[in-house]
Amino acid sequence: MPPNDDPIADISFTAEIIHWRGPSPFYFAAVPEEHVGEVRYAARQASYGWGVVPVEAEIGGVTFRTSLFPKDGGYLLPSKVDVRKRAKIDLQGPVQVAMRISAGNSRRS
């Protein structure tokens, strides 16, 4: 993952992709419980409101910017259609995620 400012947190984990079938389907990777405290700490500097945390993430060699969504005391990393296609994400297996939280992630690019 390319550098982006000085990171507040660099976190890597393996997660299953969750397919939420709401009015509009969404795909997420849940941040494991062991990293939630680190995300909360970083969010104190990086969050731009209502609990979302901007991140730069990498899955399957595809780097993208998004925001973690708070959910039930944890966080969900959304995966857009373009990212899923380019990273060849399979809903049947886990994905390796690397994400960086930095104060610079909250600036719009």
C-alpha atoms as a printed R data frame, in Angstrom:
    type eleno elety resid chain resno       x       y      z
1   ATOM     1    CA   MET     A     1   0.000   0.000  0.000
2   ATOM     2    CA   PRO     A     2   1.496   3.380 -0.920
3   ATOM     3    CA   PRO     A     3   2.209   5.825  1.909
4   ATOM     4    CA   ASN     A     4  -0.399   8.488  2.658
5   ATOM     5    CA   ASP     A     5   0.731  11.013  5.287
6   ATOM     6    CA   ASP     A     6   1.905   9.657  8.609
7   ATOM     7    CA   PRO     A     7  -0.412   6.797  9.528
8   ATOM     8    CA   ILE     A     8  -2.267   6.795 12.816
9   ATOM     9    CA   ALA     A     9  -2.867   3.068 12.344
10  ATOM    10    CA   ASP     A    10  -1.858   0.347  9.872
11  ATOM    11    CA   ILE     A    11  -4.078  -2.694 10.309
12  ATOM    12    CA   SER     A    12  -4.104  -6.024  8.457
13  ATOM    13    CA   PHE     A    13  -6.604  -8.829  8.869
14  ATOM    14    CA   THR     A    14  -8.432 -11.654  7.139
15  ATOM    15    CA   ALA     A    15 -12.229 -11.477  6.890
16  ATOM    16    CA   GLU     A    16 -15.213 -12.992  5.151
17  ATOM    17    CA   ILE     A    17 -17.170 -10.724  2.813
18  ATOM    18    CA   ILE     A    18 -20.653 -10.036  4.143
19  ATOM    19    CA   HIS     A    19 -23.408  -9.545  1.563
20  ATOM    20    CA   TRP     A    20 -26.119  -7.296  3.002
21  ATOM    21    CA   ARG     A    21 -29.254  -7.488  0.879
22  ATOM    22    CA   GLY     A    22 -30.972  -4.240  1.761
23  ATOM    23    CA   PRO     A    23 -32.870  -2.072 -0.690
24  ATOM    24    CA   SER     A    24 -29.519  -1.699 -2.411
25  ATOM    25    CA   PRO     A    25 -27.038  -4.573 -1.968
26  ATOM    26    CA   PHE     A    26 -23.806  -3.814 -0.140
27  ATOM    27    CA   TYR     A    27 -20.675  -5.856  0.562
28  ATOM    28    CA   PHE     A    28 -18.576  -5.425  3.688
29  ATOM    29    CA   ALA     A    29 -15.638  -6.937  5.542
30  ATOM    30    CA   ALA     A    30 -16.028  -6.773  9.323
31  ATOM    31    CA   VAL     A    31 -13.003  -5.437 11.185
32  ATOM    32    CA   PRO     A    32 -12.089  -8.145 13.733
33  ATOM    33    CA   GLU     A    33 -12.758  -7.336 17.391
34  ATOM    34    CA   GLU     A    34  -9.026  -7.333 18.202
35  ATOM    35    CA   HIS     A    35  -8.582  -4.216 15.996
36  ATOM    36    CA   VAL     A    36 -11.694  -2.250 17.051
37  ATOM    37    CA   GLY     A    37  -9.916  -0.423 19.902
38  ATOM    38    CA   GLU     A    38  -7.138   0.680 17.569
39  ATOM    39    CA   VAL     A    39  -9.706   1.958 15.049
40  ATOM    40    CA   ARG     A    40 -11.585   3.842 17.782
41  ATOM    41    CA   TYR     A    41  -8.352   5.473 18.940
42  ATOM    42    CA   ALA     A    42  -7.405   6.496 15.381
43  ATOM    43    CA   ALA     A    43 -10.938   7.762 14.738
44  ATOM    44    CA   ARG     A    44 -10.430  10.454 17.386
45  ATOM    45    CA   GLN     A    45  -8.106  12.204 14.909
46  ATOM    46    CA   ALA     A    46  -9.310  10.929 11.547
47  ATOM    47    CA   SER     A    47 -13.128  10.791 11.707
48  ATOM    48    CA   TYR     A    48 -14.993  13.588  9.957
49  ATOM    49    CA   GLY     A    49 -18.344  12.995 11.646
50  ATOM    50    CA   TRP     A    50 -21.145  10.615 12.671
51  ATOM    51    CA   GLY     A    51 -18.679   7.867 13.505
52  ATOM    52    CA   VAL     A    52 -17.342   6.994 10.051
53  ATOM    53    CA   VAL     A    53 -13.585   6.566  9.746
54  ATOM    54    CA   PRO     A    54 -11.891   7.346  6.415
55  ATOM    55    CA   VAL     A    55  -9.351   4.724  5.363
56  ATOM    56    CA   GLU     A    56  -7.120   3.740  2.505
57  ATOM    57    CA   ALA     A    57  -7.526  -0.003  2.054
58  ATOM    58    CA   GLU     A    58  -6.102  -2.752 -0.115
59  ATOM    59    CA   ILE     A    59  -7.747  -6.043 -1.039
60  ATOM    60    CA   GLY     A    60  -6.339  -8.379 -3.680
61  ATOM    61    CA   GLY     A    61  -3.781  -5.815 -4.856
62  ATOM    62    CA   VAL     A    62  -6.461  -3.148 -5.380
63  ATOM    63    CA   THR     A    63  -6.018   0.026 -3.322
64  ATOM    64    CA   PHE     A    64  -9.033   2.250 -2.693
65  ATOM    65    CA   ARG     A    65 -10.362   4.917 -0.360
66  ATOM    66    CA   THR     A    66 -13.559   4.521  1.589
67  ATOM    67    CA   SER     A    67 -14.876   4.964  5.119
68  ATOM    68    CA   LEU     A    68 -15.454   2.390  7.815
69  ATOM    69    CA   PHE     A    69 -19.051   2.305  9.042
70  ATOM    70    CA   PRO     A    70 -19.711   1.822 12.757
71  ATOM    71    CA   LYS     A    71 -21.986  -1.178 13.381
72  ATOM    72    CA   ASP     A    72 -22.934  -2.884 16.657
73  ATOM    73    CA   GLY     A    73 -19.803  -1.713 18.486
74  ATOM    74    CA   GLY     A    74 -17.478  -2.637 15.616
75  ATOM    75    CA   TYR     A    75 -16.703  -1.409 12.112
76  ATOM    76    CA   LEU     A    76 -17.505  -2.548  8.588
77  ATOM    77    CA   LEU     A    77 -15.262  -1.904  5.575
78  ATOM    78    CA   PRO     A    78 -17.442  -1.433  2.466
79  ATOM    79    CA   SER     A    79 -16.340  -2.838 -0.874
80  ATOM    80    CA   LYS     A    80 -17.639  -1.162 -4.029
81  ATOM    81    CA   VAL     A    81 -18.536  -3.130 -7.151
82  ATOM    82    CA   ASP     A    82 -15.463  -1.857 -9.017
83  ATOM    83    CA   VAL     A    83 -13.130  -2.975 -6.219
84  ATOM    84    CA   ARG     A    84 -14.776  -6.405 -5.963
85  ATOM    85    CA   LYS     A    85 -14.443  -6.960 -9.719
86  ATOM    86    CA   ARG     A    86 -10.822  -5.790 -9.982
87  ATOM    87    CA   ALA     A    87  -9.767  -7.740 -6.858
88  ATOM    88    CA   LYS     A    88 -11.736 -10.810 -7.998
89  ATOM    89    CA   ILE     A    89 -13.408 -11.073 -4.609
90  ATOM    90    CA   ASP     A    90 -15.235 -14.357 -4.155
91  ATOM    91    CA   LEU     A    91 -18.079 -14.366 -1.658
92  ATOM    92    CA   GLN     A    92 -17.235 -17.985 -0.801
93  ATOM    93    CA   GLY     A    93 -13.862 -17.300  0.785
94  ATOM    94    CA   PRO     A    94 -11.980 -14.906  3.039
95  ATOM    95    CA   VAL     A    95 -10.067 -11.855  1.839
96  ATOM    96    CA   GLN     A    96  -6.841 -10.365  3.145
97  ATOM    97    CA   VAL     A    97  -7.307  -6.686  4.028
98  ATOM    98    CA   ALA     A    98  -4.672  -4.037  4.718
99  ATOM    99    CA   MET     A    99  -5.897  -0.611  5.724
100 ATOM   100    CA   ARG     A   100  -4.332   2.623  6.788
101 ATOM   101    CA   ILE     A   101  -5.962   5.313  8.894
102 ATOM   102    CA   SER     A   102  -4.335   8.730  8.758
103 ATOM   103    CA   ALA     A   103  -5.568  12.244  9.381
104 ATOM   104    CA   GLY     A   104  -4.904  12.905  5.676
105 ATOM   105    CA   ASN     A   105  -7.461  10.260  4.651
106 ATOM   106    CA   SER     A   106 -10.263  12.606  5.696
107 ATOM   107    CA   ARG     A   107  -9.278  15.115  3.010
108 ATOM   108    CA   ARG     A   108 -11.319  14.658 -0.128
109 ATOM   109    CA   SER     A   109  -9.291  13.506 -3.139
